[in-house]
PDB file of C-alpha atoms in Angstrom:
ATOM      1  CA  UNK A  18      -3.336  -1.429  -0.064  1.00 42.00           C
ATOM      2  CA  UNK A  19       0.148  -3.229  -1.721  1.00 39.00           C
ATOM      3  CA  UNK A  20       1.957  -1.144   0.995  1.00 40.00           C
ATOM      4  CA  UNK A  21      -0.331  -2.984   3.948  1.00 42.00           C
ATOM      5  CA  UNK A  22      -0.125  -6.299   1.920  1.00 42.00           C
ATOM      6  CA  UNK A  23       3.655  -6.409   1.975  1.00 41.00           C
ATOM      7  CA  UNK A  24       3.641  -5.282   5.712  1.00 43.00           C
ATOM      8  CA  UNK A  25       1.484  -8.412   7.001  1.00 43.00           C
ATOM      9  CA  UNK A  26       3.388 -10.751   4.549  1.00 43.00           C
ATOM     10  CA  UNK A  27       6.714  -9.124   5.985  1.00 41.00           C
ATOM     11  CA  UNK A  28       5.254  -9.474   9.781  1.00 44.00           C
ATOM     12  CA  UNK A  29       3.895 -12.735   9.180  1.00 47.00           C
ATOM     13  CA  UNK A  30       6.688 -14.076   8.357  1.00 41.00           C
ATOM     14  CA  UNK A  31       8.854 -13.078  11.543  1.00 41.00           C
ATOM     15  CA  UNK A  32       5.711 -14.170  13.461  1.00 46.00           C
ATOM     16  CA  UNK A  33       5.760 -17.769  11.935  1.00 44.00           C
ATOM     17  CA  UNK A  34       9.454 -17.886  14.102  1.00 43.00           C
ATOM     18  CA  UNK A  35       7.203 -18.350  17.318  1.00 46.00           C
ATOM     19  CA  UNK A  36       5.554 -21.201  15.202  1.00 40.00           C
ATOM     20  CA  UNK A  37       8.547 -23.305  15.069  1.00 39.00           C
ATOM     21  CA  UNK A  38       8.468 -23.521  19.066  1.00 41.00           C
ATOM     22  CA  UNK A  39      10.726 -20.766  20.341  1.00 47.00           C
ATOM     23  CA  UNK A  40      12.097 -21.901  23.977  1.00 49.00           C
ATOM     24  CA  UNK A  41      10.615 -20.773  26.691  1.00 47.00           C
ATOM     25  CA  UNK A  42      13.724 -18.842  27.714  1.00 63.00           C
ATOM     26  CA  UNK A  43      13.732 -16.782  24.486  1.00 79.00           C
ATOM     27  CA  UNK A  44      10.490 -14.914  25.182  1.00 89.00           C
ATOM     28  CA  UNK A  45      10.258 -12.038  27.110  1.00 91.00           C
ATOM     29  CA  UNK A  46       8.038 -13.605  29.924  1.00 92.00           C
ATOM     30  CA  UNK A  47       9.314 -16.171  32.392  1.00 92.00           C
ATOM     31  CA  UNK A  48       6.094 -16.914  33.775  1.00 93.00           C
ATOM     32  CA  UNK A  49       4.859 -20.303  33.053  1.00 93.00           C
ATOM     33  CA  UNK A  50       1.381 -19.864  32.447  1.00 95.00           C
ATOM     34  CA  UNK A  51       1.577 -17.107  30.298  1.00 95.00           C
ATOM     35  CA  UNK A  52       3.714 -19.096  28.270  1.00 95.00           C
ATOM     36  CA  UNK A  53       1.520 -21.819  27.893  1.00 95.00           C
ATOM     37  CA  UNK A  54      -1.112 -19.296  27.267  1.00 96.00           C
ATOM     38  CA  UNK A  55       0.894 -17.718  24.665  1.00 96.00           C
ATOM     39  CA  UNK A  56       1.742 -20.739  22.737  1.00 95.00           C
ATOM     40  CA  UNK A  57      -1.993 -22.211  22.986  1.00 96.00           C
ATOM     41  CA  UNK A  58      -3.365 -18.459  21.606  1.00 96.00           C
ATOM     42  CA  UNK A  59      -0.392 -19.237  18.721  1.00 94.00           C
ATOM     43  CA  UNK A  60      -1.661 -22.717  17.515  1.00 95.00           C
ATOM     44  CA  UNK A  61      -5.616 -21.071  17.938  1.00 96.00           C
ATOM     45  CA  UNK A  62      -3.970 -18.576  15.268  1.00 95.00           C
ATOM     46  CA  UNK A  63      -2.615 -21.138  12.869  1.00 93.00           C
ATOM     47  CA  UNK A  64      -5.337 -22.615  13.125  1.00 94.00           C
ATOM     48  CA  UNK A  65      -7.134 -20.085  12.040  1.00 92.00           C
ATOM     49  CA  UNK A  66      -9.061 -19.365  15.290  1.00 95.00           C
ATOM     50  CA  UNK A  67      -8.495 -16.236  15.798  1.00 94.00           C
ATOM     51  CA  UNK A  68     -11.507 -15.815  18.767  1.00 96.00           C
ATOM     52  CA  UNK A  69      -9.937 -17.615  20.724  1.00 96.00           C
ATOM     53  CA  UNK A  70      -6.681 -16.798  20.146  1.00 96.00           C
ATOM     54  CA  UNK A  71      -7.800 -13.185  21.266  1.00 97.00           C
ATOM     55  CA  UNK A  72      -9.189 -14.663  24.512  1.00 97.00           C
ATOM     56  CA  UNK A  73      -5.746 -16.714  25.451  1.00 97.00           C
ATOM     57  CA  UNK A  74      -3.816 -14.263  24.925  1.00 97.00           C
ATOM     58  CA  UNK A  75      -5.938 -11.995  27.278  1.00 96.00           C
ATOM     59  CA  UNK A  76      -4.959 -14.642  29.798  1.00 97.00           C
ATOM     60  CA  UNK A  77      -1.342 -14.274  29.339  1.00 96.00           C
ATOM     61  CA  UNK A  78      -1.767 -10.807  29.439  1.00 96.00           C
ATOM     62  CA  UNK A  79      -3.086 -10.675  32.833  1.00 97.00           C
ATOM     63  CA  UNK A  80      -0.418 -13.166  33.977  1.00 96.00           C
ATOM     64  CA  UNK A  81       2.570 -11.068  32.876  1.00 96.00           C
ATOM     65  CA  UNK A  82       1.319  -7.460  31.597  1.00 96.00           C
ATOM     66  CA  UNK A  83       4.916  -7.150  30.300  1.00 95.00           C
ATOM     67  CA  UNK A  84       5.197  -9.846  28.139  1.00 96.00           C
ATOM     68  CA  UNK A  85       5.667  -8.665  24.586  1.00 95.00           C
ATOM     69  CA  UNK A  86       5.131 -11.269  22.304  1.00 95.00           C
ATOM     70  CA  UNK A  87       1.455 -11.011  23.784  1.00 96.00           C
ATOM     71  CA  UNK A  88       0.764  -7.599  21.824  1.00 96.00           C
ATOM     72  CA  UNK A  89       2.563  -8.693  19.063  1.00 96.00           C
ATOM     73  CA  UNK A  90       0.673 -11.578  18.153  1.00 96.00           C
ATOM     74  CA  UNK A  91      -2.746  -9.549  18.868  1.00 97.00           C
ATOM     75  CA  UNK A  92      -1.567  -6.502  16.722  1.00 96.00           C
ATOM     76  CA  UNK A  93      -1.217  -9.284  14.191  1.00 95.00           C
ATOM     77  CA  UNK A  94      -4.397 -10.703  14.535  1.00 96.00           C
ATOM     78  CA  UNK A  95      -6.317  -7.103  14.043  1.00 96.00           C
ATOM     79  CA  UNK A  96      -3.739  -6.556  11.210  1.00 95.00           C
ATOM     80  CA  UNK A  97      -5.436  -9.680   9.511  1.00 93.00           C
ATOM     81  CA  UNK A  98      -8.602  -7.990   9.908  1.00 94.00           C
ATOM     82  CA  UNK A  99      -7.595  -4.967   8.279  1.00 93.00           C
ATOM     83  CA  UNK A 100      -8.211  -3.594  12.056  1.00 96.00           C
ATOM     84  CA  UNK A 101      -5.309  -1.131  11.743  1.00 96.00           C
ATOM     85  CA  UNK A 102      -5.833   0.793  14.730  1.00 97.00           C
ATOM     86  CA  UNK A 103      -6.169  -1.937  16.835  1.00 97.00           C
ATOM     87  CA  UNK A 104      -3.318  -3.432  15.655  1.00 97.00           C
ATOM     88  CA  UNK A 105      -1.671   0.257  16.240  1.00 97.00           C
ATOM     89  CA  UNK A 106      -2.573   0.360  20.124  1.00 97.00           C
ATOM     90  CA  UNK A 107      -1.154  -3.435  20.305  1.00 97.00           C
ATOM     91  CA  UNK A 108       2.094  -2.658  18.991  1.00 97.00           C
ATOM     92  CA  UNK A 109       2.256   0.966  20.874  1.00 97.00           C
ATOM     93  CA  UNK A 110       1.475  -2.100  24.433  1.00 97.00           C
ATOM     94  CA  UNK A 111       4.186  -3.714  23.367  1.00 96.00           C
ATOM     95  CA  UNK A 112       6.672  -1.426  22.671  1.00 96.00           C
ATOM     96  CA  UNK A 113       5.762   0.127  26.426  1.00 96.00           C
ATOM     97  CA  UNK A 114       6.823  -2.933  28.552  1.00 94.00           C
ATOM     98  CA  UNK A 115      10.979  -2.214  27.083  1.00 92.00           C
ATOM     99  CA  UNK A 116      10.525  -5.816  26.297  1.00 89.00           C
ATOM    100  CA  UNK A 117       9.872  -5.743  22.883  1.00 86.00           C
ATOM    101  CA  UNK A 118      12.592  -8.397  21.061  1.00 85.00           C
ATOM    102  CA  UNK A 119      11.564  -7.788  17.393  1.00 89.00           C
ATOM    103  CA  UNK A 120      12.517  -4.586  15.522  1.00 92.00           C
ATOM    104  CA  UNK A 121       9.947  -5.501  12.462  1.00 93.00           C
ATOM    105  CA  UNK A 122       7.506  -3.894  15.144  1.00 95.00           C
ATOM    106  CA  UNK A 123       8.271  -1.110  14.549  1.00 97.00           C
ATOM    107  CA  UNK A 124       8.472  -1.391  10.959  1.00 96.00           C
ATOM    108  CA  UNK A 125       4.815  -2.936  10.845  1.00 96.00           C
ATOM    109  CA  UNK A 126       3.395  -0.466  13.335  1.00 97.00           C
ATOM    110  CA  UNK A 127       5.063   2.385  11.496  1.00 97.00           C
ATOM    111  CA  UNK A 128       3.731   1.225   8.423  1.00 96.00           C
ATOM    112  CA  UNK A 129      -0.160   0.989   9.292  1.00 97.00           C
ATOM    113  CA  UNK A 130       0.745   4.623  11.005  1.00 97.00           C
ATOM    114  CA  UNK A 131       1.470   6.124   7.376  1.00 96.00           C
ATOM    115  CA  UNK A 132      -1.559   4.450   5.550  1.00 95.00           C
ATOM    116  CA  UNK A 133      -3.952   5.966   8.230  1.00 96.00           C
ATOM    117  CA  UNK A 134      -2.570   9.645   7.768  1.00 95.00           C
ATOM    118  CA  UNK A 135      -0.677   8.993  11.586  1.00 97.00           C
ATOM    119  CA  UNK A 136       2.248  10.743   9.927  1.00 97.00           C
ATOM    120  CA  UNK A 137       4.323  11.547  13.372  1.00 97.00           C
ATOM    121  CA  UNK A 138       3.926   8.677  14.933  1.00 97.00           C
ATOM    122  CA  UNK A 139       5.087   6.811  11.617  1.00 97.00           C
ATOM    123  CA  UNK A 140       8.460   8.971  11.857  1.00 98.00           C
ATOM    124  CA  UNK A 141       9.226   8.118  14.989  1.00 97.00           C
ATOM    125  CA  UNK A 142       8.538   4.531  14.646  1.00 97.00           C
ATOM    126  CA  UNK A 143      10.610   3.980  11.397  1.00 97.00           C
ATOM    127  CA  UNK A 144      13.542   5.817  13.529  1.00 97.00           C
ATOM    128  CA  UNK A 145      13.254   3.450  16.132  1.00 96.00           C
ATOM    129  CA  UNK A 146      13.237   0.441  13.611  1.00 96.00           C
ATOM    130  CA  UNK A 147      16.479   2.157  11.770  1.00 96.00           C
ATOM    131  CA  UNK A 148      18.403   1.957  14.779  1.00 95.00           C
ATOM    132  CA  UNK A 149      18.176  -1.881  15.249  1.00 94.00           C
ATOM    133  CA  UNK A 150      21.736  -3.943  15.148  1.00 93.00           C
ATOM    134  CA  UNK A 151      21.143  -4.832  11.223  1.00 93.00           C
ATOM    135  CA  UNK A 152      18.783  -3.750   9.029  1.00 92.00           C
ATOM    136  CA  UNK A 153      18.284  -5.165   5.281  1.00 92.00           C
ATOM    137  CA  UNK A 154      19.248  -2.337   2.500  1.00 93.00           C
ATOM    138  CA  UNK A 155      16.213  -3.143   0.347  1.00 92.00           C
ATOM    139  CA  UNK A 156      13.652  -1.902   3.951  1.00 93.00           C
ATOM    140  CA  UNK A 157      16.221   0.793   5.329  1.00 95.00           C
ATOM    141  CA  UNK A 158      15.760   2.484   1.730  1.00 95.00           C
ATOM    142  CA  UNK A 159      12.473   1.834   2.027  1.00 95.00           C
ATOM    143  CA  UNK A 160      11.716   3.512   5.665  1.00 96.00           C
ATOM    144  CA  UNK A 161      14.141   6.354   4.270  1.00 96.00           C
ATOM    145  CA  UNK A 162      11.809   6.917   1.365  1.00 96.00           C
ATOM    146  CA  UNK A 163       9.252   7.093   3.894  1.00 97.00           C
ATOM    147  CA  UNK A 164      10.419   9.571   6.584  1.00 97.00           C
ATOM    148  CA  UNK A 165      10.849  11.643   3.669  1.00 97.00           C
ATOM    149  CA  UNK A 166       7.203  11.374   2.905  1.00 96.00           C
ATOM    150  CA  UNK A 167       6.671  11.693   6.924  1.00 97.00           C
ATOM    151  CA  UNK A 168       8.396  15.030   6.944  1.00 97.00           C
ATOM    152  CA  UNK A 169       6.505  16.364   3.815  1.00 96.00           C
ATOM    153  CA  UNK A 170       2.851  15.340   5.380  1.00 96.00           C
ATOM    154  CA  UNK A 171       3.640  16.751   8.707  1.00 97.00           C
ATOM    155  CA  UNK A 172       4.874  20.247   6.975  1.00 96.00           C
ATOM    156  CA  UNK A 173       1.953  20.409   4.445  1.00 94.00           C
ATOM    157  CA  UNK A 174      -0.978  19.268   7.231  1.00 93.00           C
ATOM    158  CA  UNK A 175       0.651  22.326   9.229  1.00 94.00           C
ATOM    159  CA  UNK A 176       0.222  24.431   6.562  1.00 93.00           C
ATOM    160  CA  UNK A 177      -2.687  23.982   4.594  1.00 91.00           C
ATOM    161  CA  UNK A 178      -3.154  25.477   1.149  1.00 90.00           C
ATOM    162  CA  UNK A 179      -6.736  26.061  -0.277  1.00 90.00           C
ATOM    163  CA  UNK A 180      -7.617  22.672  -2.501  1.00 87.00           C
ATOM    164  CA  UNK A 181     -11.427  23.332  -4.296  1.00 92.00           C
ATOM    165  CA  UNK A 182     -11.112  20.565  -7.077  1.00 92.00           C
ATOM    166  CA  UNK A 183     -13.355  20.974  -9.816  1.00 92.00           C
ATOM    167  CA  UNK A 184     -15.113  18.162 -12.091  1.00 94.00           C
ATOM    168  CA  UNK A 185     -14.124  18.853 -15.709  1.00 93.00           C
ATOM    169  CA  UNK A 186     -17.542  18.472 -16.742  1.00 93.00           C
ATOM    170  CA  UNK A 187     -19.425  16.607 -19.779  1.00 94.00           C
ATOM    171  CA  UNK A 188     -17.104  17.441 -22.413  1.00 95.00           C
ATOM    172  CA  UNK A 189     -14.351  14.985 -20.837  1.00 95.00           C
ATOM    173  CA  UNK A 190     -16.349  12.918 -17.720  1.00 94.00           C
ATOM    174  CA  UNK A 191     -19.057  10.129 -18.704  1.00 92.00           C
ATOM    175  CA  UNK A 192     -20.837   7.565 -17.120  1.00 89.00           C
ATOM    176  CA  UNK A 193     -17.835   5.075 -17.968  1.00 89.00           C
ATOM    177  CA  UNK A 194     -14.535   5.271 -15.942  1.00 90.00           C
ATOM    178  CA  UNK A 195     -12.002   8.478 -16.777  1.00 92.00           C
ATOM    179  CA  UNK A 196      -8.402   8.469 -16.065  1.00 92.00           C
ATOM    180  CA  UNK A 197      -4.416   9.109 -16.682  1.00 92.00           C
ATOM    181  CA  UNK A 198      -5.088  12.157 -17.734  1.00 93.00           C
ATOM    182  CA  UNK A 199      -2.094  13.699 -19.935  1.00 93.00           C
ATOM    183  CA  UNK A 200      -1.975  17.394 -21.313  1.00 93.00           C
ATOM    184  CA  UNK A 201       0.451  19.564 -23.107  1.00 93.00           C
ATOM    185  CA  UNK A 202       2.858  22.255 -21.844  1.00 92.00           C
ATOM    186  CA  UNK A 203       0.466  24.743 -23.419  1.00 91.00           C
ATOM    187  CA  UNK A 204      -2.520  23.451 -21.885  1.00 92.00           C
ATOM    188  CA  UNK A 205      -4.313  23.083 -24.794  1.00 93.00           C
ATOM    189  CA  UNK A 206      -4.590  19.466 -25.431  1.00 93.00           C
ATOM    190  CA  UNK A 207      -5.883  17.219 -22.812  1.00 95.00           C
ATOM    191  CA  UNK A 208      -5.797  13.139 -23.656  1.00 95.00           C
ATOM    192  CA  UNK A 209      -7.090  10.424 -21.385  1.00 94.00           C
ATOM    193  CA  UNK A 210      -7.806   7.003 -21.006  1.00 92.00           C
ATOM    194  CA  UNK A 211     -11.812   5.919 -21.222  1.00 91.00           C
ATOM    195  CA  UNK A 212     -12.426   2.513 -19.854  1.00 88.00           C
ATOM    196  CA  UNK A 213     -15.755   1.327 -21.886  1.00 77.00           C
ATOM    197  CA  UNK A 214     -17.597  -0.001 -19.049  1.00 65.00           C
ATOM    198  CA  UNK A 215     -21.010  -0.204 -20.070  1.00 56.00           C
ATOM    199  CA  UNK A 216     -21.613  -3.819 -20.065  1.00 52.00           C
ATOM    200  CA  UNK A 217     -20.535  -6.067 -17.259  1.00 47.00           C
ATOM    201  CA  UNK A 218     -16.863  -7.542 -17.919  1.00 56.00           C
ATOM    202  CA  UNK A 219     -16.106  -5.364 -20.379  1.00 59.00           C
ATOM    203  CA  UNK A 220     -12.788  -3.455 -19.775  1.00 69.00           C
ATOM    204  CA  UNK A 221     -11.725  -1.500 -23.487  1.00 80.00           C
ATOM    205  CA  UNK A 222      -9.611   0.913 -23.047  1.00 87.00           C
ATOM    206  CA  UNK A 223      -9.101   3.774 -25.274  1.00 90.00           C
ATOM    207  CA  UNK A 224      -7.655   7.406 -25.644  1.00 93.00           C
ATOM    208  CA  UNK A 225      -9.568  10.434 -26.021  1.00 95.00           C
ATOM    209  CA  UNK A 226      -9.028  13.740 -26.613  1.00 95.00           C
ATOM    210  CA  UNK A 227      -9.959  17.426 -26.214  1.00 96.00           C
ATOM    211  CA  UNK A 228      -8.872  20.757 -27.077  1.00 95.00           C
ATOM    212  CA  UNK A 229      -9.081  24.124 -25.314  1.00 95.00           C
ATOM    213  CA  UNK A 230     -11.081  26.666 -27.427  1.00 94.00           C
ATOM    214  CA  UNK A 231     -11.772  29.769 -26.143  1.00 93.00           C
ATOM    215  CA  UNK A 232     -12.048  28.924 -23.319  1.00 91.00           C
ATOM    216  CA  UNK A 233     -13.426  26.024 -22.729  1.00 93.00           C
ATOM    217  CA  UNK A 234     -13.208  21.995 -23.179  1.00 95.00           C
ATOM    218  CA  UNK A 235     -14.354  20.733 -26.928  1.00 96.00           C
ATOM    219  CA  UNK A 236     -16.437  17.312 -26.584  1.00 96.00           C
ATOM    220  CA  UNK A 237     -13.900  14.805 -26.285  1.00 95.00           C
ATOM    221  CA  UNK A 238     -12.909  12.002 -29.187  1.00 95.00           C
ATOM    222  CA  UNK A 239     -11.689   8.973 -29.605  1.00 94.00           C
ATOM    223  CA  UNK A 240      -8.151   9.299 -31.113  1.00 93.00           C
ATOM    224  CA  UNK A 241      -7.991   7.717 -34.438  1.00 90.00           C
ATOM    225  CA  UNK A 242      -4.792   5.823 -35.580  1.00 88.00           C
ATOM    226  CA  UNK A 243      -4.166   4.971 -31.964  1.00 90.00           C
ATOM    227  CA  UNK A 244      -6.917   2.919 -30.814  1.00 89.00           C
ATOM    228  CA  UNK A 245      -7.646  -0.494 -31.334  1.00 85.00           C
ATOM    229  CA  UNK A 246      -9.706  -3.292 -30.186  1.00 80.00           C
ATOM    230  CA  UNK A 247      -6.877  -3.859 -27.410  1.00 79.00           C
ATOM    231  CA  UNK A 248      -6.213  -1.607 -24.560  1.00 81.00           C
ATOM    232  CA  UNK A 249      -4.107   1.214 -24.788  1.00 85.00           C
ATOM    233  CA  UNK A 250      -2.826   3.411 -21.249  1.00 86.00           C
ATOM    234  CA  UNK A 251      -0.828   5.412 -19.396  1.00 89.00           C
ATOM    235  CA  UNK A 252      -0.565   8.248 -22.194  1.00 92.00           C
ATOM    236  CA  UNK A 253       2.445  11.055 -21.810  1.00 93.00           C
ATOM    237  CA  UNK A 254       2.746  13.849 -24.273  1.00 93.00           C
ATOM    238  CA  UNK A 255       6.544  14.848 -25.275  1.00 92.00           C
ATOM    239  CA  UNK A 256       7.926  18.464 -24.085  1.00 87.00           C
ATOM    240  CA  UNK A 257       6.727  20.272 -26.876  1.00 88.00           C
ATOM    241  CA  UNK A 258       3.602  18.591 -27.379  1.00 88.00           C
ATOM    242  CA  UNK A 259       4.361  16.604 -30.899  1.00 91.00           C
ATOM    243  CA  UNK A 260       4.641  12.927 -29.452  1.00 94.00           C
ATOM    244  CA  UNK A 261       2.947  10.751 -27.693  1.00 93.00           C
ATOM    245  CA  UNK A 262       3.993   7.805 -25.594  1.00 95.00           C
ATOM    246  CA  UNK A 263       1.741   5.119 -23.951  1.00 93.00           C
ATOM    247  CA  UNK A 264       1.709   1.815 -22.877  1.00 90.00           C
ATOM    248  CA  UNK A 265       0.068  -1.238 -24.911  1.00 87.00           C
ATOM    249  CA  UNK A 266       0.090  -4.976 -23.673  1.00 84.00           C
ATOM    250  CA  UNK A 267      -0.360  -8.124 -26.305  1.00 81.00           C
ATOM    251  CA  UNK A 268      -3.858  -9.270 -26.522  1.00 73.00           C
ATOM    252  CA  UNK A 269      -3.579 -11.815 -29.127  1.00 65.00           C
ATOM    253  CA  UNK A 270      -1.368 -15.019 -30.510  1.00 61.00           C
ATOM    254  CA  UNK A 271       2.198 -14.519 -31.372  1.00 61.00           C
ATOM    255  CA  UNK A 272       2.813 -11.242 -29.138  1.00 64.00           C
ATOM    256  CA  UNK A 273       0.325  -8.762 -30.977  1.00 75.00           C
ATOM    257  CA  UNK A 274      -0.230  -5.441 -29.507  1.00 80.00           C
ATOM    258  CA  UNK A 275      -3.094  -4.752 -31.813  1.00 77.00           C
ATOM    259  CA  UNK A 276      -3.217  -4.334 -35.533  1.00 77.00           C
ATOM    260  CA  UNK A 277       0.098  -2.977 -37.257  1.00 78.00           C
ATOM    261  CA  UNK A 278       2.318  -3.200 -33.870  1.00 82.00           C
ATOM    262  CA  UNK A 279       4.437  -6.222 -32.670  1.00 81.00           C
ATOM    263  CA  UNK A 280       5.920  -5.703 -29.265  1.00 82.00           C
ATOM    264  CA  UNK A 281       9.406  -7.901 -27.331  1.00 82.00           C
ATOM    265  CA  UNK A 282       7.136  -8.511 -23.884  1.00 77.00           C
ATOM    266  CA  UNK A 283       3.854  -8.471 -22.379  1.00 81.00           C
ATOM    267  CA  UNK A 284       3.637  -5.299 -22.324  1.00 86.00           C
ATOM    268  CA  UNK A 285       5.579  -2.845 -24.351  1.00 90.00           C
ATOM    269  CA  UNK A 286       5.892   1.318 -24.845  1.00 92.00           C
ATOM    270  CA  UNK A 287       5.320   2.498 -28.281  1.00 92.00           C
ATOM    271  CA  UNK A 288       5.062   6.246 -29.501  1.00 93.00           C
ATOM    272  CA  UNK A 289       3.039   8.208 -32.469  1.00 92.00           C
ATOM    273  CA  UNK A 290       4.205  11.640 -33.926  1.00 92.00           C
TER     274      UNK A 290
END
């Protein structure tokens, strides 16, 4: 979801450029009336009419099929919607009438690509956006990361591996929510975080923890010395098993992280032995 959220915010904000009343000559379509019905579908959109928005652009699609700020603006529209493959076809529209005169495009389109599991079509849209005349460092590292991630899903979907996961059962699971788990090199120790969710609005966090014997998991406890009326998280075990890191955040006045701790920020890691 933060992935998608940064996308639109990144794609809105190139869009708002046709706000500020781009010249006619600076669009990809010379033809007056799908200009006019271009820029009426753009002030339907900032105005938060996005109906009829849809149905101008439609317009100026019929006028000039090649015009590609037309599929631009509706791939943004379905993006708003959280229509992703909508939004996916409108961009791939665009990108076939050679007109296409922003390389963010390719970065949104790309991006909607990964989040739906569209893992070769993502690759060879974050190429195309790569080779644009300048692209910021902070969103070429960024697609980089990404092909990576491309190449890995497009391997491993080619070559599945049997995956049968299996629910821990009683001894660690409950009605109330179960997660970041942490165990030891030995597999012996399992910890995890319980969120005590029993009532409405209440969120207390604590560790728990279980031990292998013969066999199988011991009813899990609350860990003593640990725990407090705040919320503690994100548990990791040293190498060999004898400390424990985690993650606290202040809860009360003067930047207390529970009784006996004082932390330097809002939220601090602290270890026990």
């Amino acid at each position: 979801m933060k992935r998608i959220l940064i996308v639109v915010f990144i794609f809105a904000s190139y869009l708002n450029g046709f706000a500020q009343g781009t010249p006619p000559g600076k669009y990809s379509s010379m033809d007056e009336k799908a200009i006019r019905y271009f820029e009426n579908a753009l002030r339907s959109y900032k105005d938060g009419k996005d109906n009829d928005a849809l149905e101008l652009l439609g317009k100026a699609e019929k006028k000039d099929p090649t015009f590609a700020e037309v599929y631009e603006l509706k791939a943004d529209i379905y993006a708003d919607r959280k229509q992703l493959p909508q939004a996916i076809e409108e961009f791939k529209k665009e990108f076939a009438t050679g007109n296409t005169r922003h390389w963010q495009s390719y970065f949104a389109c790309a991006s909607y690509e990964i989040s739906l599991g569209m893992y070769e079509d993502a690759q060879t849209h974050f190429k195309k956006f790569l080779t644009a005349p300048y692209v910021d460092p902070d969103m070429e590292l960024q697609v980089k990361r990404n092909l990576i991630n491309c190449e890995f899903a497009i391997d491993a979907m080619k070559h599945p591996v049997p995956f049968n996961p299996v629910n821990m059962g009683p001894a660690i699971n409950s009605a109330n929510h179960e997660y970041f788990p942490a165990i030891t090199v030995d597999g012996k120790h399992f910890l995890y975080t319980r969120n005590m969710r029993a009532q409405e609005g209440d969120s207390q966090e604590d560790f728990y923890a279980s031990e292998l014997v013969d066999g199988k998991w011991s009813p899990s406890k609350p860990v003593d010395g640990i725990n407090t009326p705040g919320n503690e998280g994100a548990p990791c075990y040293s190498a060999n098993g004898k400390i424990l890191f985690f993650a606290a955040c202040a809860e009360g006045p003067e930047g207390t992280y529970g009784p006996g701790r004082r932390g330097l920020g809002s939220c601090d890691i602290f270890y026990s032995v």
